[in-house]
Amino acid sequence: MGLLHEPHDLQDFAAEARRFLDAHAAKAPDRTAFTWGEGDDSMAYFSSLPPEEERAQVQRARAWQRVRYENGFGWITGPPEYGGRGLTPVHDLVYDAVESDYDVADTGVLSVIGLGMIGPTVLTHAQPHIKDRWLPALYRGDAIACQLFSEPGAGSDLASVATRAVREGEDWVLNGQKVWTSVAQHSQIGVALTRTNPDAPKHRGITAFLVPMDVPGVDVRPLRQMTGGADFNEVFLTDVRIPDDHRLGEVDGGWSVALTTLMNERATVGSEGAGPVAAALSPDRLSALMRATWTWDDRALRARLAELLVDAMATEHLNTRALRKLRGGGTPGPEMSVSKLMYGQNLTRAAHFVSDVLGPRIIADTGRWGTYAWSELLLATPALRILGGTEEIMKNILAERVLGLPKEPVTAAAKEVRP
């Protein structure tokens, strides 16, 4: 592919990104201007599109990712040998900021899990020919990836995975069930955690594999959500045969592979904030809602609104601080874990605040603009406090590893399985 000239500073890079976007996309409408009753009032965190519309949206995402990749913006931080630019995370953030001014396809179906979590895991742990096969495909938009981690009995306690992988010659045979698997219905590959040594302490008996989703024995079944959509899936693995060269990392060393994925997951979820739900924390939108529902004179509600907006500003400043740290050559610290917690809590509080403002109008579709549309965010709030690491687990991590607080008491049985 023909890469553009490598810039030597961020201003040159931003100018290059604008030239690329000017040539391939139209400017987006002014998102800062808001008038009550105009535009789309969607407040959906998860998709609830009909299947045919969802497939068309995925194809638009793939097409735009290919354009990015062919012009040097598909994997800004990636190694050049796989089509990357070899630049810094700051360049990535600069590009995202520039692209936000343009009307382009939403590539979340590709980027949140596949490019944000699975790509870095494959780059770190896969064999060279597997990297050659899948990394360009992922970042060019040819392939979508999913995360085959959680199971009915292994959610927050991920090391309790029970899906078995048994060695048979040069292959492994996988049997088990995964659950809450986002975008599995669109994916070509998935990273699966399996139990390969049931006699070892649970963190030390896990092996990770790259699983092609079209091989015999892989069965993807959608899970219907309260919001009406089906973003998540169950994935059943029945005698799925995987070559040993698709193993990621060492046999029984899959926990380190999982940690690579989870570290990128924290950063990806913690840095979210775009899309329709960004309006949930918009002062203009929320104050207009109160005026439209004649609740602006309610002092208690106005005090709650002020508290919510202050917390949203604090989260924004925390992300800005992390960006400044990156600009100075530092590495991300605990900011993204804190940001992830605050992001989920802020959106949850916003949904609950709006439900108190609207009352019955949030559960009855009267056709009035900006009212019932909020129900989709309200129904999504339980998931916001679970995905990317439950709040309880994240608080324990921050308490023990950042604040240095004493660990929770551990029983003798639990000590045997700690990593």
Coordinates of C-alpha atoms in Angstrom, one line a residue:
M1 CA 0.0 0.0 0.0
G2 CA 1.2 3.5 -0.6
L3 CA 1.9 5.2 2.7
L4 CA 1.9 9.0 2.9
H5 CA 5.0 10.9 4.0
E6 CA 5.8 10.2 7.7
P7 CA 5.4 13.5 9.7
H8 CA 8.0 14.6 12.2
D9 CA 5.7 16.3 14.7
L10 CA 2.0 16.3 15.6
Q11 CA 1.1 19.4 13.8
D12 CA 2.3 17.9 10.5
F13 CA 0.5 14.7 11.3
A14 CA -2.8 16.5 12.0
A15 CA -2.4 18.4 8.7
E16 CA -1.8 15.2 6.9
A17 CA -4.9 13.6 8.5
R18 CA -7.0 16.6 7.4
R19 CA -5.8 16.3 3.8
F20 CA -6.7 12.7 3.8
L21 CA -10.1 13.2 5.3
D22 CA -10.9 16.2 3.0
A23 CA -10.2 13.9 0.0
H24 CA -12.4 11.0 1.3
A25 CA -15.1 12.3 3.5
A26 CA -17.5 15.2 4.0
K27 CA -17.4 17.5 7.1
A28 CA -19.8 16.5 9.9
P29 CA -22.6 18.8 11.0
D30 CA -21.8 21.0 14.0
R31 CA -22.4 18.6 16.9
T32 CA -22.0 21.4 19.5
A33 CA -25.2 23.2 18.3
F34 CA -28.3 21.7 19.9
T35 CA -31.9 22.6 19.5
W36 CA -34.6 20.7 21.4
G37 CA -36.8 18.7 19.1
E38 CA -34.4 18.6 16.1
G39 CA -32.3 15.7 14.8
D40 CA -32.1 12.1 16.1
D41 CA -33.1 11.6 19.7
S42 CA -31.5 8.1 20.0
M43 CA -29.9 7.3 23.3
A44 CA -28.9 3.7 22.5
Y45 CA -25.7 2.3 23.9
F46 CA -26.2 -1.0 22.3
S47 CA -27.5 -1.6 18.7
S48 CA -31.1 -2.5 18.2
L49 CA -31.1 -2.4 14.4
P50 CA -32.8 -5.0 12.3
P51 CA -30.4 -7.7 11.1
E52 CA -30.3 -6.4 7.5
E53 CA -29.5 -2.8 8.6
E54 CA -26.9 -4.1 11.0
R55 CA -25.2 -6.0 8.3
A56 CA -25.2 -3.0 6.0
Q57 CA -23.7 -0.9 8.9
V58 CA -20.9 -3.5 9.3
Q59 CA -20.1 -3.3 5.6
R60 CA -19.8 0.4 5.8
A61 CA -17.5 0.1 8.7
R62 CA -15.3 -2.3 6.8
A63 CA -15.2 -0.2 3.7
W64 CA -14.1 2.9 5.7
Q65 CA -11.4 0.9 7.6
R66 CA -10.0 -0.2 4.3
V67 CA -9.8 3.4 3.1
R68 CA -8.0 4.3 6.3
Y69 CA -5.6 1.4 6.0
E70 CA -4.7 2.0 2.3
N71 CA -3.9 5.6 3.2
G72 CA -1.7 4.9 6.2
F73 CA -4.3 5.6 9.0
G74 CA -5.6 2.1 9.6
W75 CA -3.1 1.2 12.3
I76 CA -1.2 4.3 13.3
T77 CA 0.7 2.6 16.2
G78 CA 1.3 -0.7 14.4
P79 CA 4.5 -2.1 13.1
P80 CA 5.2 -1.1 9.4
E81 CA 5.6 -4.8 8.4
Y82 CA 1.9 -5.3 9.1
G83 CA 0.7 -2.1 7.5
G84 CA 1.1 0.1 10.5
R85 CA 2.8 3.5 10.8
G86 CA 5.0 2.8 13.8
L87 CA 3.9 6.0 15.5
T88 CA 2.8 6.8 19.0
P89 CA -0.5 6.5 20.9
V90 CA -0.6 10.3 20.9
H91 CA -0.7 10.3 17.0
D92 CA -3.6 7.9 17.3
L93 CA -5.4 10.3 19.6
V94 CA -4.7 13.2 17.3
Y95 CA -6.1 11.4 14.3
D96 CA -9.3 10.5 16.3
A97 CA -9.7 14.1 17.2
V98 CA -9.3 15.3 13.6
E99 CA -11.6 12.6 12.3
S100 CA -14.4 13.5 14.7
D101 CA -15.0 16.6 12.6
Y102 CA -15.9 14.4 9.6
D103 CA -19.0 12.3 8.6
V104 CA -17.5 8.8 8.4
A105 CA -18.8 5.3 9.2
D106 CA -18.8 4.2 12.8
T107 CA -16.1 1.5 13.0
G108 CA -16.8 0.4 16.6
V109 CA -17.8 -3.2 15.4
L110 CA -14.2 -3.5 14.2
S111 CA -12.2 -1.3 16.6
V112 CA -13.4 -1.8 20.1
I113 CA -12.6 -5.5 20.4
G114 CA -10.8 -6.5 17.3
L115 CA -8.4 -3.6 16.8
G116 CA -8.4 -2.4 20.4
M117 CA -7.9 -5.8 22.2
I118 CA -7.4 -8.8 19.9
G119 CA -5.0 -7.2 17.5
P120 CA -2.4 -6.3 20.3
T121 CA -2.8 -9.8 21.7
V122 CA -2.1 -11.5 18.4
L123 CA 0.9 -9.1 17.9
T124 CA 2.3 -10.0 21.3
H125 CA 1.7 -13.8 21.4
A126 CA 1.1 -15.3 18.0
Q127 CA 3.6 -17.1 15.8
P128 CA 5.0 -15.1 12.9
H129 CA 3.0 -16.7 10.1
I130 CA -0.2 -16.2 12.1
K131 CA 0.6 -12.5 12.5
D132 CA 1.2 -12.2 8.8
R133 CA -2.1 -13.8 8.1
W134 CA -4.4 -12.0 10.5
L135 CA -2.9 -8.7 11.5
P136 CA -3.2 -7.0 8.1
A137 CA -6.7 -8.6 7.7
L138 CA -7.9 -7.1 11.0
Y139 CA -6.6 -3.6 10.5
R140 CA -7.6 -3.5 6.8
G141 CA -11.2 -4.4 7.8
D142 CA -11.2 -7.8 6.1
A143 CA -11.7 -9.6 9.4
I144 CA -13.6 -8.9 12.6
A145 CA -12.5 -10.5 15.9
C146 CA -14.3 -11.4 19.2
Q147 CA -13.2 -12.3 22.7
L148 CA -14.1 -15.9 23.8
F149 CA -13.4 -15.4 27.5
S150 CA -16.5 -15.4 29.7
E151 CA -18.4 -18.6 30.5
P152 CA -21.6 -19.3 32.5
G153 CA -19.4 -20.2 35.5
A154 CA -16.5 -17.8 34.8
G155 CA -17.2 -14.1 34.6
S156 CA -15.5 -11.9 37.1
D157 CA -13.5 -15.0 38.2
L158 CA -12.2 -15.5 34.7
A159 CA -9.5 -18.0 35.7
S160 CA -12.3 -20.5 36.4
V161 CA -12.8 -21.2 32.7
A162 CA -14.0 -24.8 32.1
T163 CA -13.8 -25.0 28.3
R164 CA -11.4 -27.9 27.7
A165 CA -8.7 -28.2 25.1
V166 CA -7.1 -31.7 24.7
R167 CA -4.0 -32.3 22.5
E168 CA -4.4 -34.8 19.7
G169 CA -1.3 -35.0 17.6
E170 CA -0.6 -31.6 16.0
D171 CA -4.1 -30.4 16.8
W172 CA -6.2 -29.4 19.9
V173 CA -9.8 -30.3 20.3
L174 CA -11.9 -27.7 22.1
N175 CA -15.2 -28.3 23.9
G176 CA -17.2 -25.9 26.0
Q177 CA -19.5 -22.8 26.1
K178 CA -18.7 -19.1 26.0
V179 CA -21.2 -16.3 26.8
W180 CA -21.6 -12.6 26.5
T181 CA -19.5 -12.6 23.3
S182 CA -19.8 -9.3 21.5
V183 CA -19.9 -9.2 17.7
A184 CA -19.4 -13.0 17.4
Q185 CA -22.1 -13.0 14.8
H186 CA -19.9 -10.9 12.5
S187 CA -16.5 -12.3 13.5
Q188 CA -14.0 -14.4 11.5
I189 CA -11.7 -15.1 14.4
G190 CA -11.9 -15.2 18.2
V191 CA -9.4 -15.6 21.0
A192 CA -10.5 -18.4 23.3
L193 CA -9.3 -19.2 26.8
T194 CA -9.3 -23.0 27.6
R195 CA -8.5 -25.3 30.4
T196 CA -5.6 -27.6 29.4
N197 CA -4.4 -28.7 32.8
P198 CA -7.2 -29.4 35.2
D199 CA -4.7 -30.5 37.9
A200 CA -2.8 -27.2 38.0
P201 CA -3.8 -24.2 40.0
K202 CA -6.4 -22.5 37.9
H203 CA -4.4 -19.5 36.7
R204 CA -1.6 -21.9 35.6
G205 CA -3.7 -24.5 33.7
I206 CA -5.1 -22.2 31.0
T207 CA -4.0 -22.0 27.3
A208 CA -5.2 -19.4 24.7
F209 CA -6.0 -20.2 21.1
L210 CA -6.9 -18.2 18.0
V211 CA -10.1 -19.8 16.8
P212 CA -11.4 -19.3 13.2
M213 CA -15.1 -18.8 13.6
D214 CA -16.1 -20.8 10.5
V215 CA -14.5 -24.1 11.4
P216 CA -16.9 -27.1 12.2
G217 CA -18.2 -27.2 15.7
V218 CA -18.5 -23.4 16.3
D219 CA -22.1 -22.5 17.0
V220 CA -23.0 -18.8 17.6
R221 CA -26.4 -18.1 19.1
P222 CA -27.7 -14.6 19.8
L223 CA -28.7 -13.4 23.2
R224 CA -31.7 -11.0 23.2
Q225 CA -31.2 -7.9 25.4
M226 CA -33.8 -5.8 27.3
T227 CA -33.2 -3.1 24.8
G228 CA -34.4 -5.3 22.0
G229 CA -31.1 -5.8 20.3
A230 CA -28.8 -8.8 20.3
D231 CA -25.2 -7.5 20.5
F232 CA -24.1 -10.5 22.7
N233 CA -24.0 -14.1 21.9
E234 CA -23.5 -17.6 23.3
V235 CA -20.8 -19.5 21.5
F236 CA -20.8 -23.3 21.8
L237 CA -17.6 -25.2 20.9
T238 CA -18.2 -28.8 20.1
D239 CA -15.1 -30.9 19.1
V240 CA -13.6 -27.9 17.5
R241 CA -10.2 -28.9 16.0
I242 CA -7.5 -26.1 16.1
P243 CA -3.9 -26.6 14.8
D244 CA -1.2 -26.1 17.4
D245 CA 0.2 -23.1 15.5
H246 CA -3.0 -21.2 16.4
R247 CA -2.0 -21.4 20.0
L248 CA -1.2 -18.0 21.6
G249 CA 1.7 -18.2 24.0
E250 CA 2.9 -21.2 25.9
V251 CA 0.9 -24.3 26.8
D252 CA -0.7 -23.6 30.3
G253 CA 0.6 -20.0 29.9
G254 CA -2.7 -18.5 28.7
W255 CA -3.2 -16.3 31.7
S256 CA -0.5 -13.9 30.5
V257 CA -2.3 -13.8 27.1
A258 CA -5.5 -13.0 28.9
L259 CA -3.8 -10.1 30.8
T260 CA -2.6 -8.6 27.6
T261 CA -6.2 -8.5 26.3
L262 CA -7.6 -7.3 29.5
M263 CA -5.1 -4.4 29.9
N264 CA -6.1 -3.2 26.4
E265 CA -9.8 -3.7 27.3
R266 CA -9.5 -1.3 30.3
A267 CA -8.0 1.4 28.1
T268 CA -10.5 0.9 25.4
V269 CA -13.6 1.1 27.6
G270 CA -12.2 3.8 29.8
S271 CA -11.6 6.1 26.8
E272 CA -15.1 5.8 25.3
G273 CA -17.4 8.8 25.2
A274 CA -18.5 9.4 21.6
G275 CA -21.7 8.5 19.9
P276 CA -25.3 9.1 20.8
V277 CA -24.8 8.5 24.6
A278 CA -22.3 11.4 24.8
A279 CA -25.5 13.5 24.8
A280 CA -26.4 11.9 28.1
L281 CA -23.8 14.1 29.7
S282 CA -24.4 17.2 27.7
P283 CA -25.3 20.3 29.8
D284 CA -27.4 21.7 26.9
R285 CA -29.3 18.5 26.3
L286 CA -30.1 17.8 30.0
S287 CA -31.1 21.4 30.8
A288 CA -33.3 21.6 27.7
L289 CA -34.9 18.3 28.8
M290 CA -35.8 19.9 32.2
R291 CA -37.2 23.0 30.6
A292 CA -39.3 20.9 28.1
T293 CA -40.7 18.9 31.0
W294 CA -41.3 22.0 33.3
T295 CA -38.9 20.7 35.9
W296 CA -36.3 23.4 35.7
D297 CA -37.6 25.1 38.9
D298 CA -37.1 21.9 40.9
R299 CA -34.1 22.8 43.0
A300 CA -33.4 19.2 44.1
L301 CA -33.2 18.1 40.4
R302 CA -31.0 21.0 39.5
A303 CA -28.6 20.2 42.3
R304 CA -28.4 16.6 41.1
L305 CA -27.8 17.8 37.5
A306 CA -24.9 20.0 38.8
E307 CA -23.3 17.1 40.6
L308 CA -23.6 14.9 37.5
L309 CA -22.0 17.5 35.2
V310 CA -19.2 18.1 37.7
D311 CA -18.4 14.4 37.7
A312 CA -18.5 14.3 33.9
M313 CA -16.0 17.2 33.8
A314 CA -13.8 15.4 36.3
T315 CA -13.7 12.4 34.0
E316 CA -12.9 14.5 31.0
H317 CA -10.0 16.2 32.9
L318 CA -8.7 12.8 34.0
N319 CA -8.6 11.7 30.3
T320 CA -6.9 14.9 29.4
R321 CA -4.3 14.3 32.1
A322 CA -3.6 10.9 30.7
L323 CA -3.2 12.4 27.2
R324 CA -0.7 14.9 28.6
K325 CA 1.3 12.1 30.2
L326 CA 1.5 10.3 26.8
R327 CA 2.5 13.6 25.1
G328 CA 5.4 13.8 27.6
G329 CA 6.6 10.4 26.7
G330 CA 5.1 8.6 29.8
T331 CA 3.1 5.4 29.9
P332 CA -0.6 5.1 30.9
G333 CA -1.1 4.7 34.6
P334 CA -4.2 3.9 36.6
E335 CA -6.1 6.8 35.0
M336 CA -7.9 4.5 32.5
S337 CA -9.1 2.1 35.2
V338 CA -10.5 5.1 37.2
S339 CA -11.9 6.6 34.0
K340 CA -13.6 3.3 33.1
L341 CA -15.3 3.3 36.6
M342 CA -16.4 6.9 36.3
Y343 CA -17.7 6.5 32.8
G344 CA -20.1 3.7 33.7
Q345 CA -21.2 5.4 36.9
N346 CA -21.8 8.7 35.2
L347 CA -23.9 7.2 32.4
T348 CA -25.9 5.2 35.0
R349 CA -26.5 8.3 37.1
A350 CA -27.5 10.3 34.0
A351 CA -30.1 7.6 33.1
H352 CA -31.5 7.5 36.6
F353 CA -31.6 11.3 36.7
V354 CA -33.5 11.5 33.4
S355 CA -35.9 8.8 34.6
D356 CA -36.8 11.0 37.6
V357 CA -37.3 14.0 35.3
L358 CA -39.5 12.2 32.8
G359 CA -41.4 9.9 35.1
P360 CA -43.8 7.6 33.2
R361 CA -42.8 9.2 29.9
I362 CA -39.6 7.1 29.9
I363 CA -41.5 3.9 29.8
A364 CA -44.5 4.9 27.5
D365 CA -43.8 5.8 23.9
T366 CA -46.1 8.8 23.3
G367 CA -44.1 9.8 20.2
R368 CA -42.8 12.9 21.9
W369 CA -39.2 13.8 20.9
G370 CA -36.5 13.3 23.5
T371 CA -38.5 11.3 26.1
Y372 CA -39.1 7.6 25.5
A373 CA -35.8 7.4 23.5
W374 CA -34.0 7.5 26.9
S375 CA -35.4 4.1 27.9
E376 CA -32.7 2.4 25.8
L377 CA -29.9 3.9 27.9
L378 CA -31.7 3.2 31.1
L379 CA -32.1 -0.5 30.2
A380 CA -28.4 -0.6 29.2
T381 CA -27.1 0.7 32.5
P382 CA -26.6 -2.7 34.3
A383 CA -24.3 -3.8 31.5
L384 CA -22.3 -0.5 31.7
R385 CA -21.2 -1.5 35.2
I386 CA -20.2 -5.0 34.2
L387 CA -18.5 -4.9 30.8
G388 CA -14.8 -4.2 30.7
G389 CA -14.5 -5.5 34.3
T390 CA -17.1 -5.3 37.0
E391 CA -17.1 -2.3 39.3
E392 CA -16.3 -4.6 42.3
I393 CA -13.3 -6.1 40.6
M394 CA -12.0 -2.8 39.4
K395 CA -12.4 -1.2 42.8
N396 CA -10.4 -4.1 44.4
I397 CA -7.6 -3.6 41.8
L398 CA -7.4 0.1 42.4
A399 CA -7.5 -0.3 46.2
E400 CA -4.8 -2.9 46.3
R401 CA -2.5 -1.9 43.5
V402 CA -2.9 1.9 43.4
L403 CA -3.8 2.9 46.9
G404 CA -1.8 0.2 48.6
L405 CA -4.7 -0.9 50.9
P406 CA -4.7 -4.3 52.5
K407 CA -6.0 -7.2 50.4
E408 CA -9.2 -8.9 51.3
P409 CA -8.8 -11.9 53.5
V410 CA -8.0 -15.0 51.5
T411 CA -9.0 -18.5 52.6
A412 CA -6.6 -21.4 52.5
A413 CA -8.4 -22.9 49.5
A414 CA -8.2 -19.6 47.6
K415 CA -4.4 -19.2 48.3
E416 CA -3.8 -22.4 46.3
V417 CA -5.2 -20.9 43.1
R418 CA -3.8 -17.4 43.3
P419 CA -1.4 -16.6 40.4

